[in-house]
């Protein structure tokens, strides 16, 4: 009995001695009492579904204008088609943030925006009238394929017009790709009709729950921005060798514009119009990072990146050679943003994002 | 001095060999089972055949991958030797063959460090030096050793001491503000089981996380005591079963719960083991004997082992910074299920031909290796050296790491200065001089 009391006293003393540290608010307390349902509802109804609806509209339009150009390949119709393409690409920047649920099942990302496009494969498929877009990993479809047909078949614009006018197969291919995208986004929207209820009801924080899916998907897109839209074209992630033709829209010279749109959309997704956005949820945890509220740090970091993109020259193909330092700075700031979004945000929200499972046991 | 004499005398006292035999059979069978399980699950292939790159433990760089056939051979040795241990055939040789092959496999890739695998190794050694084959064994049957019913008590007690140290240090590590006053990391881990029938909802409550945290630390720190005291022992063992059963259900910790539940059987008195054997019909013959009088004193190495095990897990106290943040002194110290930690790492490479680029994808690593590397500085440094080999081409080159960690629901912190060339540093077993000395709390 004597031993017992000695042990217990010693134990309590140890606990008190090591435990009485100063209060620190770099740590959240994993609030379990915050209501996830209104947040999820907000994202579903005000952010995700409107993004898909807009994307569906724009893809319907793309089918229409590409068909018109197909039947009457005039200069005016080409311009209308190019405008339609630009509109849907801007719309895509919003929809790209939600790769889960139906979007994942129906490979929306792969159907819309795998780049760089495989030119040879597009030309080959077009000429041989092969319209099979079922292979997730084939770079012969989506927005980059249409861009290549409308901007990249020839260097000179007169020659391009000529090629498009004489080759109905290219025009037809653009129509088929547009139809494929339209079909995908409609299927995804249809899928959300039933998925919405599931999305809103899965209010937990563990892997596979809606909040975790959402945060994970946002992170995937931010990684895509960092890696595919900046890192690889600039050469920073490709052994220092610039690769501008691997950027998002090299033929239409709109890579910088879409990069800018991506970051604007990220800000929108992060705030979600105020009260029920991720930003407010983080604010709810009252977490401070290096003397500054975490939710503001994240917002400011998005703004920093956006401003840096705004300073880039519009043509990335030229820019990656002229503005090396600016691209490096942008890449570093994006990297910091990734740390905030991928490490800090899930950590203080206590969301498990199981990127990786232990292949055997833990201890 | 008197106290020491008292302990020494108790440790030398002869006692029934029965508990050692029980332990030999339970441990050997479990090792056979775990080896089969590892093989059956395809983990040999996944962990030791498929990967193209392996991380060394600092100080064990000489342990190289023995080739795919070699790996299977090592596991075959484990299988056969675990049978040898269980049946007591060529017992000492079997035990050491098992310990060696097991340790070799563990040392191939530090990615897969597990405290309970380290414990398995130690127990195999401690069992191997004991005379656990002197009764009810093939060695006795074959006449390789003389049957013996009594052995000095220290063989059993040193294993008990090791088990006590495991519990104690596991508990001590949990005496920290995050564990006690933020219920971390259980507040993150438990809600993952919220889908359990009936009790599931309770895993979402903060109170449950606190309850589990405090019960856990109380259990680890005091269970050796309750198992030692005769009066509380049976209840304590019941608690052992419930506690380890529970953790086994909640967490992906493999054989650890079974290992501890079986090993703690040793806390029961030698006499009760003897009676238990008799009850199942294996009569323990009353053969007189024991080791020769000059051998009844524990070998000094055995004592040195215990001193080492007492001091080594505390080495982090001599190293600046929080061990959970720096990972220095983290391994081999019974920090089990202690922290929720993740990290992000990328490397900046500056080559002599003026190229300056970033590597943030690691195609030659498995995703689990990437995850582990991202939280362990010594692995980061090893990978930096690997990148040097890939990209420097015998020319001078600089490699910087940009790494961030998050721990227990906190905000992230930088692991090291991202402008520092890692290649100027050597990896040492104890300290990574390039890592920030983060105190965490």
XYZ file of N, CA and C in Angstrom, chain B residues 53-240:
564
model
N 14.181 1.825 -53.076
C 15.084 2.579 -52.221
C 14.776 2.219 -50.773
N 15.828 2.058 -49.968
C 15.614 1.733 -48.554
C 16.358 2.729 -47.675
N 15.729 3.108 -46.590
C 16.345 4.062 -45.668
C 17.098 3.309 -44.577
N 18.337 3.719 -44.351
C 19.124 3.078 -43.294
C 18.865 3.737 -41.953
N 19.084 2.965 -40.901
C 19.167 3.571 -39.577
C 20.556 4.174 -39.444
N 20.655 5.380 -38.894
C 21.989 5.940 -38.683
C 22.813 4.966 -37.843
N 24.007 4.651 -38.289
C 24.847 3.685 -37.584
C 24.715 2.269 -38.129
N 23.672 2.033 -38.899
C 23.480 0.689 -39.467
C 23.490 0.719 -40.999
N 24.301 1.627 -41.522
C 24.356 1.738 -42.974
C 24.887 0.460 -43.623
N 25.611 -0.345 -42.828
C 26.195 -1.571 -43.365
C 25.157 -2.663 -43.604
N 23.966 -2.477 -43.082
C 22.917 -3.478 -43.344
C 22.350 -3.208 -44.729
N 22.684 -4.083 -45.647
C 22.214 -3.850 -47.013
C 21.148 -4.862 -47.379
N 20.407 -4.529 -48.392
C 19.348 -5.419 -48.859
C 19.976 -6.693 -49.434
N 19.565 -7.859 -48.931
C 20.217 -9.102 -49.364
C 19.670 -9.661 -50.674
N 18.952 -8.877 -51.433
C 18.342 -9.395 -52.657
C 16.999 -10.013 -52.340
N 16.153 -10.145 -53.348
C 14.792 -10.618 -53.092
C 14.778 -12.030 -52.530
N 15.644 -12.885 -53.072
C 15.709 -14.249 -52.551
C 16.190 -14.247 -51.117
N 17.166 -13.377 -50.850
C 17.720 -13.263 -49.506
C 16.664 -12.889 -48.485
N 15.776 -11.960 -48.904
C 14.695 -11.548 -48.004
C 13.806 -12.741 -47.657
N 13.426 -13.490 -48.691
C 12.583 -14.657 -48.433
C 13.327 -15.672 -47.569
N 14.640 -15.792 -47.799
C 15.439 -16.719 -46.992
C 15.397 -16.297 -45.523
N 15.527 -14.983 -45.280
C 15.488 -14.498 -43.901
C 14.160 -14.839 -43.232
N 13.086 -14.658 -43.986
C 11.782 -14.984 -43.416
C 11.639 -16.493 -43.201
N 12.245 -17.271 -44.079
C 12.212 -18.719 -43.894
C 12.962 -19.090 -42.622
N 14.105 -18.432 -42.392
C 14.853 -18.674 -41.156
C 13.979 -18.340 -39.945
N 13.241 -17.217 -40.032
C 12.358 -16.837 -38.926
C 11.315 -17.926 -38.667
N 10.737 -18.434 -39.762
C 9.697 -19.453 -39.623
C 10.247 -20.684 -38.913
N 11.365 -21.196 -39.432
C 11.930 -22.425 -38.887
C 12.398 -22.209 -37.451
N 13.074 -21.070 -37.219
C 13.621 -20.862 -35.882
C 12.523 -20.614 -34.854
N 11.412 -20.010 -35.289
C 10.328 -19.817 -34.322
C 9.740 -21.159 -33.904
N 9.754 -22.117 -34.829
C 9.328 -23.479 -34.451
C 10.330 -24.070 -33.471
N 11.612 -23.833 -33.753
C 12.665 -24.301 -32.855
C 12.505 -23.746 -31.451
N 12.169 -22.444 -31.368
C 11.979 -21.817 -30.061
C 10.796 -22.455 -29.353
N 9.687 -22.572 -30.057
C 8.464 -23.104 -29.454
C 8.675 -24.508 -28.902
N 9.270 -25.368 -29.716
C 9.414 -26.770 -29.316
C 10.662 -26.996 -28.476
N 11.493 -25.986 -28.383
C 12.737 -26.135 -27.635
C 13.722 -27.044 -28.343
N 13.777 -26.923 -29.648
C 14.736 -27.726 -30.407
C 15.913 -26.843 -30.801
N 17.124 -27.299 -30.479
C 18.325 -26.462 -30.710
C 18.014 -25.045 -30.240
N 17.530 -25.000 -29.007
C 16.825 -23.823 -28.516
C 17.636 -22.537 -28.613
N 18.830 -22.547 -28.040
C 19.597 -21.306 -28.006
C 19.898 -20.855 -29.425
N 20.330 -21.807 -30.254
C 20.631 -21.487 -31.647
C 19.381 -20.920 -32.332
N 18.246 -21.564 -32.113
C 16.991 -21.119 -32.734
C 16.652 -19.699 -32.315
N 16.753 -19.448 -31.007
C 16.379 -18.129 -30.500
C 17.268 -17.043 -31.105
N 18.573 -17.332 -31.173
C 19.466 -16.317 -31.725
C 19.323 -16.191 -33.239
N 19.046 -17.313 -33.892
C 18.796 -17.247 -35.340
C 17.551 -16.408 -35.603
N 16.544 -16.616 -34.763
C 15.334 -15.817 -34.940
C 15.631 -14.335 -34.713
N 16.282 -14.035 -33.582
C 16.568 -12.637 -33.256
C 17.387 -11.975 -34.370
N 18.381 -12.714 -34.871
C 19.268 -12.131 -35.888
C 18.530 -11.873 -37.192
N 17.801 -12.874 -37.678
C 17.121 -12.683 -38.959
C 16.035 -11.616 -38.836
N 15.353 -11.630 -37.704
C 14.309 -10.629 -37.474
C 14.916 -9.229 -37.451
N 16.008 -9.082 -36.700
C 16.646 -7.767 -36.602
C 17.175 -7.325 -37.963
N 17.733 -8.266 -38.715
C 18.298 -7.892 -40.012
C 17.214 -7.307 -40.916
N 16.079 -7.992 -40.957
C 14.982 -7.490 -41.789
C 14.539 -6.107 -41.321
N 14.424 -5.954 -40.001
C 14.005 -4.648 -39.478
C 14.979 -3.549 -39.874
N 16.257 -3.884 -39.871
C 17.278 -2.854 -40.107
C 17.403 -2.458 -41.582
N 16.759 -3.203 -42.460
C 16.873 -2.884 -43.888
C 16.236 -1.540 -44.199
N 15.103 -1.251 -43.594
C 14.415 -0.007 -43.931
C 13.836 0.644 -42.676
N 14.392 1.796 -42.317
C 13.931 2.461 -41.097
C 12.514 3.011 -41.248
N 11.980 3.016 -42.479
C 10.598 3.418 -42.697
C 9.647 2.652 -41.782
N 9.987 1.381 -41.568
C 9.031 0.505 -40.895
C 9.385 0.261 -39.438
N 10.093 1.209 -38.827
C 10.421 1.062 -37.410
C 9.150 0.885 -36.583
N 9.165 -0.136 -35.763
C 8.046 -0.335 -34.836
C 8.612 -0.671 -33.467
N 8.105 0.015 -32.443
C 8.569 -0.281 -31.095
C 8.364 -1.740 -30.735
N 7.236 -2.285 -31.138
C 6.990 -3.653 -30.687
C 7.845 -4.667 -31.438
N 8.355 -4.282 -32.589
C 9.318 -5.171 -33.243
C 10.657 -5.148 -32.500
N 11.017 -3.956 -32.026
C 12.212 -3.851 -31.187
C 12.042 -4.707 -29.932
N 10.850 -4.655 -29.353
C 10.581 -5.463 -28.161
C 10.697 -6.949 -28.472
N 10.172 -7.354 -29.628
C 10.264 -8.757 -30.026
C 11.728 -9.189 -30.059
N 12.564 -8.331 -30.647
C 13.991 -8.651 -30.728
C 14.590 -8.824 -29.325
N 14.317 -7.870 -28.442
C 14.871 -7.944 -27.087
C 14.391 -9.191 -26.355
N 13.093 -9.491 -26.492
C 12.546 -10.651 -25.796
C 13.168 -11.939 -26.331
N 13.402 -11.976 -27.642
C 14.008 -13.176 -28.232
C 15.401 -13.397 -27.649
N 16.145 -12.293 -27.469
C 17.483 -12.406 -26.893
C 17.397 -12.868 -25.435
N 16.525 -12.216 -24.680
C 16.412 -12.552 -23.252
C 15.944 -13.991 -23.064
N 15.046 -14.430 -23.928
C 14.580 -15.816 -23.862
C 15.728 -16.752 -24.245
N 16.481 -16.349 -25.240
C 17.562 -17.182 -25.754
C 18.661 -17.448 -24.732
N 18.935 -16.486 -23.883
C 19.985 -16.719 -22.881
C 19.470 -17.500 -21.676
N 18.147 -17.677 -21.601
C 17.586 -18.408 -20.448
C 17.590 -19.911 -20.734
N 17.482 -20.705 -19.675
C 17.440 -22.162 -19.883
C 16.021 -22.679 -20.104
N 15.230 -21.955 -20.913
C 13.814 -22.303 -21.059
C 13.596 -23.640 -21.761
N 14.679 -24.232 -22.269
C 14.537 -25.518 -22.971
C 14.851 -26.700 -22.067
N 15.011 -26.440 -20.757
C 15.446 -27.536 -19.883
C 14.290 -28.416 -19.412
N 13.135 -28.149 -19.926
C 12.000 -28.979 -19.533
C 10.950 -28.914 -20.622
N 10.290 -30.054 -20.865
C 9.221 -30.130 -21.856
C 9.693 -29.584 -23.208
N 10.841 -30.093 -23.652
C 11.392 -29.589 -24.908
C 11.990 -30.737 -25.715
N 12.175 -30.498 -26.998
C 12.809 -31.513 -27.839
C 14.271 -31.677 -27.462
N 14.900 -30.583 -27.023
C 16.295 -30.684 -26.600
C 16.458 -31.718 -25.475
N 15.511 -31.723 -24.516
C 15.555 -32.705 -23.434
C 15.296 -34.093 -23.995
N 14.325 -34.165 -24.872
C 13.956 -35.445 -25.471
C 15.118 -36.047 -26.246
N 15.823 -35.174 -26.954
C 16.960 -35.642 -27.757
C 18.202 -35.847 -26.906
N 18.080 -35.503 -25.643
C 19.232 -35.651 -24.766
C 20.303 -34.601 -24.975
N 19.949 -33.522 -25.617
C 20.946 -32.468 -25.835
C 21.238 -31.730 -24.525
N 20.194 -31.576 -23.690
C 20.419 -30.957 -22.384
C 19.743 -31.809 -21.325
N 20.217 -31.649 -20.097
C 19.620 -32.402 -19.002
C 18.337 -31.722 -18.568
N 17.371 -32.549 -18.197
C 16.125 -31.970 -17.703
C 16.359 -31.299 -16.371
N 15.625 -30.252 -16.127
C 15.864 -29.437 -14.952
C 14.546 -28.781 -14.583
N 14.183 -28.868 -13.324
C 12.870 -28.307 -12.973
C 12.991 -26.954 -12.287
N 14.197 -26.616 -11.831
C 14.355 -25.342 -11.139
C 15.455 -24.514 -11.777
N 15.201 -23.241 -11.845
C 16.203 -22.335 -12.427
C 16.309 -21.100 -11.547
N 17.409 -20.357 -11.640
C 17.491 -19.115 -10.888
C 16.428 -18.136 -11.375
N 15.895 -17.361 -10.439
C 14.757 -16.506 -10.769
C 15.081 -15.357 -11.711
N 16.361 -15.027 -11.845
C 16.645 -13.800 -12.611
C 16.311 -13.917 -14.087
N 16.292 -15.124 -14.626
C 15.957 -15.241 -16.048
C 14.544 -14.716 -16.318
N 13.640 -15.050 -15.396
C 12.273 -14.578 -15.536
C 12.196 -13.092 -15.179
N 12.924 -12.745 -14.113
C 12.798 -11.370 -13.630
C 13.361 -10.339 -14.591
N 14.378 -10.713 -15.345
C 14.936 -9.726 -16.267
C 13.945 -9.456 -17.403
N 13.214 -10.495 -17.796
C 12.175 -10.263 -18.816
C 11.068 -9.385 -18.242
N 10.685 -9.677 -17.001
C 9.673 -8.842 -16.344
C 10.133 -7.395 -16.266
N 11.405 -7.215 -15.884
C 11.932 -5.854 -15.772
C 11.829 -5.144 -17.112
N 12.156 -5.862 -18.180
C 12.073 -5.253 -19.512
C 10.628 -4.843 -19.829
N 9.690 -5.721 -19.502
C 8.284 -5.385 -19.760
C 7.855 -4.169 -18.947
N 8.301 -4.121 -17.680
C 7.969 -2.968 -16.839
C 8.513 -1.692 -17.458
N 9.730 -1.750 -17.976
C 10.338 -0.549 -18.576
C 9.546 -0.095 -19.797
N 9.092 -1.050 -20.586
C 8.285 -0.695 -21.752
C 7.054 0.091 -21.325
N 6.329 -0.478 -20.342
C 5.128 0.217 -19.866
C 5.477 1.581 -19.297
N 6.513 1.589 -18.441
C 6.836 2.820 -17.741
C 7.205 3.936 -18.721
N 8.082 3.623 -19.665
C 8.500 4.672 -20.597
C 7.366 5.074 -21.544
N 6.542 4.094 -21.916
C 5.387 4.428 -22.746
C 4.481 5.395 -22.004
N 4.323 5.173 -20.701
C 3.491 6.048 -19.892
C 4.127 7.401 -19.685
N 5.423 7.387 -19.397
C 6.134 8.635 -19.128
C 6.060 9.576 -20.336
N 6.191 8.985 -21.531
C 6.140 9.814 -22.744
C 4.793 10.510 -22.874
N 3.775 9.891 -22.294
C 2.427 10.459 -22.426
C 2.151 11.531 -21.381
N 3.022 11.650 -20.419
C 2.871 12.731 -19.448
C 3.366 14.013 -20.105
N 2.534 14.575 -20.949
C 2.870 15.840 -21.602
C 1.581 16.626 -21.783
N 1.688 17.925 -21.935
C 0.470 18.762 -21.940
C -0.515 18.382 -23.045
N -0.021 18.004 -24.212
C -0.947 17.650 -25.287
C -1.774 16.434 -24.912
N -1.114 15.419 -24.387
C -1.811 14.177 -24.055
C -2.803 14.402 -22.916
N -2.354 15.102 -21.880
C -3.174 15.203 -20.676
C -4.241 16.284 -20.757
N -3.880 17.421 -21.365
C -4.804 18.554 -21.265
C -5.469 18.921 -22.587
N -5.054 18.285 -23.674
C -5.767 18.490 -24.936
C -6.297 17.168 -25.484
N -6.041 16.094 -24.738
C -6.473 14.751 -25.162
C -5.987 14.432 -26.568
N -4.771 14.883 -26.853
C -4.190 14.658 -28.175
C -3.185 13.519 -28.123
N -3.141 12.689 -29.114
C -3.873 12.699 -30.376
C -5.169 11.899 -30.372
N -5.594 11.410 -29.209
C -6.798 10.569 -29.215
C -8.025 11.330 -29.703
N -8.056 12.661 -29.451
C -9.194 13.461 -29.924
C -9.273 13.451 -31.450
N -8.169 13.149 -32.102
C -8.201 13.031 -33.564
C -8.493 11.593 -33.978
N -7.897 10.654 -33.246
C -7.991 9.252 -33.656
C -9.336 8.614 -33.338
N -9.885 8.897 -32.148
C -11.105 8.194 -31.742
C -12.299 8.471 -32.653
N -12.519 9.746 -33.090
C -13.693 9.985 -33.938
C -13.698 9.155 -35.226
N -12.535 8.611 -35.586
C -12.514 7.770 -36.778
C -13.304 6.478 -36.576
N -13.659 6.203 -35.332
C -14.442 4.992 -35.063
C -15.887 5.316 -34.728
N -16.288 6.546 -35.061
C -17.642 6.990 -34.722
C -18.715 6.143 -35.401
N -18.316 5.370 -36.414
C -19.318 4.550 -37.105
C -19.571 3.219 -36.400
N -18.869 2.958 -35.302
C -19.094 1.709 -34.564
C -20.543 1.637 -34.090
N -21.118 0.441 -34.085
C -22.483 0.341 -33.578
C -22.534 0.651 -32.078
N -23.636 1.186 -31.642
C -23.963 1.507 -30.244
C -23.004 2.523 -29.620
N -21.735 2.114 -29.392
C -20.831 3.013 -28.667
C -20.211 4.078 -29.566
N -20.389 3.934 -30.881
C -19.703 4.806 -31.835
C -19.800 6.298 -31.549
N -21.006 6.767 -31.285
C -21.199 8.215 -31.055
C -20.278 8.742 -29.976
N -20.065 7.911 -28.964
C -19.264 8.369 -27.826
C -17.846 8.735 -28.261
N -17.364 8.161 -29.358
C -16.013 8.478 -29.816
C -15.915 9.907 -30.351
N -17.062 10.522 -30.598
C -17.041 11.911 -31.038
C -16.988 12.891 -29.872
N -17.173 12.368 -28.663
C -17.183 13.274 -27.515
C -15.766 13.561 -27.062
N -15.579 14.798 -26.722
C -14.308 15.217 -26.162
C -13.997 14.442 -24.875
N -15.059 14.243 -24.076
C -14.875 13.591 -22.778
C -14.288 12.189 -22.949
N -14.710 11.495 -24.003
C -14.198 10.147 -24.229
C -12.692 10.182 -24.481
N -12.270 11.149 -25.294
C -10.840 11.265 -25.584
C -10.050 11.530 -24.311
N -10.605 12.404 -23.454
C -9.921 12.690 -22.187
C -9.873 11.453 -21.307
N -11.008 10.769 -21.222
C -11.066 9.567 -20.397
C -10.027 8.552 -20.868
N -9.993 8.307 -22.170
C -9.057 7.328 -22.722
C -7.617 7.771 -22.491
N -7.363 9.074 -22.633
C -6.000 9.570 -22.448
C -5.526 9.310 -21.028
N -6.369 9.706 -20.071
C -5.952 9.577 -18.677
C -5.898 8.129 -18.235
N -6.875 7.337 -18.674
C -6.824 5.914 -18.332
C -5.576 5.290 -18.946
N -5.258 5.679 -20.181
C -4.099 5.126 -20.873
C -2.809 5.421 -20.138
N -2.639 6.666 -19.718
C -1.383 7.032 -19.069
C -1.313 6.403 -17.672
N -2.450 6.347 -17.004
C -2.492 5.677 -15.689
C -2.148 4.204 -15.830
N -2.720 3.607 -16.846
C -2.478 2.182 -17.092
C -0.995 1.933 -17.321
N -0.405 2.666 -18.273
C 0.988 2.422 -18.621
C 1.919 2.630 -17.432
N 1.654 3.680 -16.660
C 2.578 3.994 -15.568
C 2.444 3.043 -14.391
N 1.235 2.512 -14.180
C 1.054 1.758 -12.934
C 0.791 0.268 -13.121
N 0.503 -0.178 -14.342
C 0.123 -1.591 -14.471
C 1.235 -2.541 -13.998
N 2.543 -2.197 -14.202
C 3.571 -3.111 -13.676
C 3.417 -3.320 -12.171
N 3.055 -2.253 -11.481
C 2.904 -2.349 -10.034
C 1.748 -3.289 -9.675
N 0.606 -3.086 -10.311
C -0.562 -3.920 -9.993
C -0.319 -5.377 -10.374
N 0.482 -5.585 -11.408
C 0.782 -6.964 -11.791
C 1.778 -7.599 -10.829
N 2.589 -6.764 -10.197
C 3.597 -7.281 -9.277
C 2.987 -7.637 -7.925
N 2.077 -6.780 -7.459
C 1.459 -7.046 -6.166
C 0.533 -8.247 -6.255
N 0.757 -9.180 -5.339
C 0.040 -10.450 -5.402
C -1.478 -10.245 -5.313
N -1.856 -9.308 -4.398
C -3.277 -9.096 -4.130
C -4.039 -8.607 -5.367
N -3.404 -7.722 -6.114
C -4.118 -7.099 -7.237
C -3.914 -7.845 -8.556
N -2.991 -8.819 -8.564
C -2.546 -9.407 -9.820
C -3.673 -9.926 -10.724
N -4.585 -10.761 -10.184
C -5.615 -11.315 -11.078
C -6.473 -10.227 -11.726
N -6.831 -9.207 -10.935
C -7.630 -8.108 -11.501
C -6.809 -7.343 -12.539
N -5.544 -7.128 -12.179
C -4.668 -6.400 -13.096
C -4.577 -7.126 -14.435
N -4.482 -8.453 -14.363
C -4.361 -9.179 -15.627
C -5.647 -9.079 -16.449
N -6.766 -9.036 -15.730
C -8.046 -8.819 -16.419
C -8.018 -7.468 -17.145
N -7.488 -6.458 -16.455
C -7.367 -5.124 -17.058
C -6.439 -5.176 -18.271
N -5.352 -5.937 -18.147
C -4.422 -6.092 -19.272
C -5.175 -6.596 -20.499
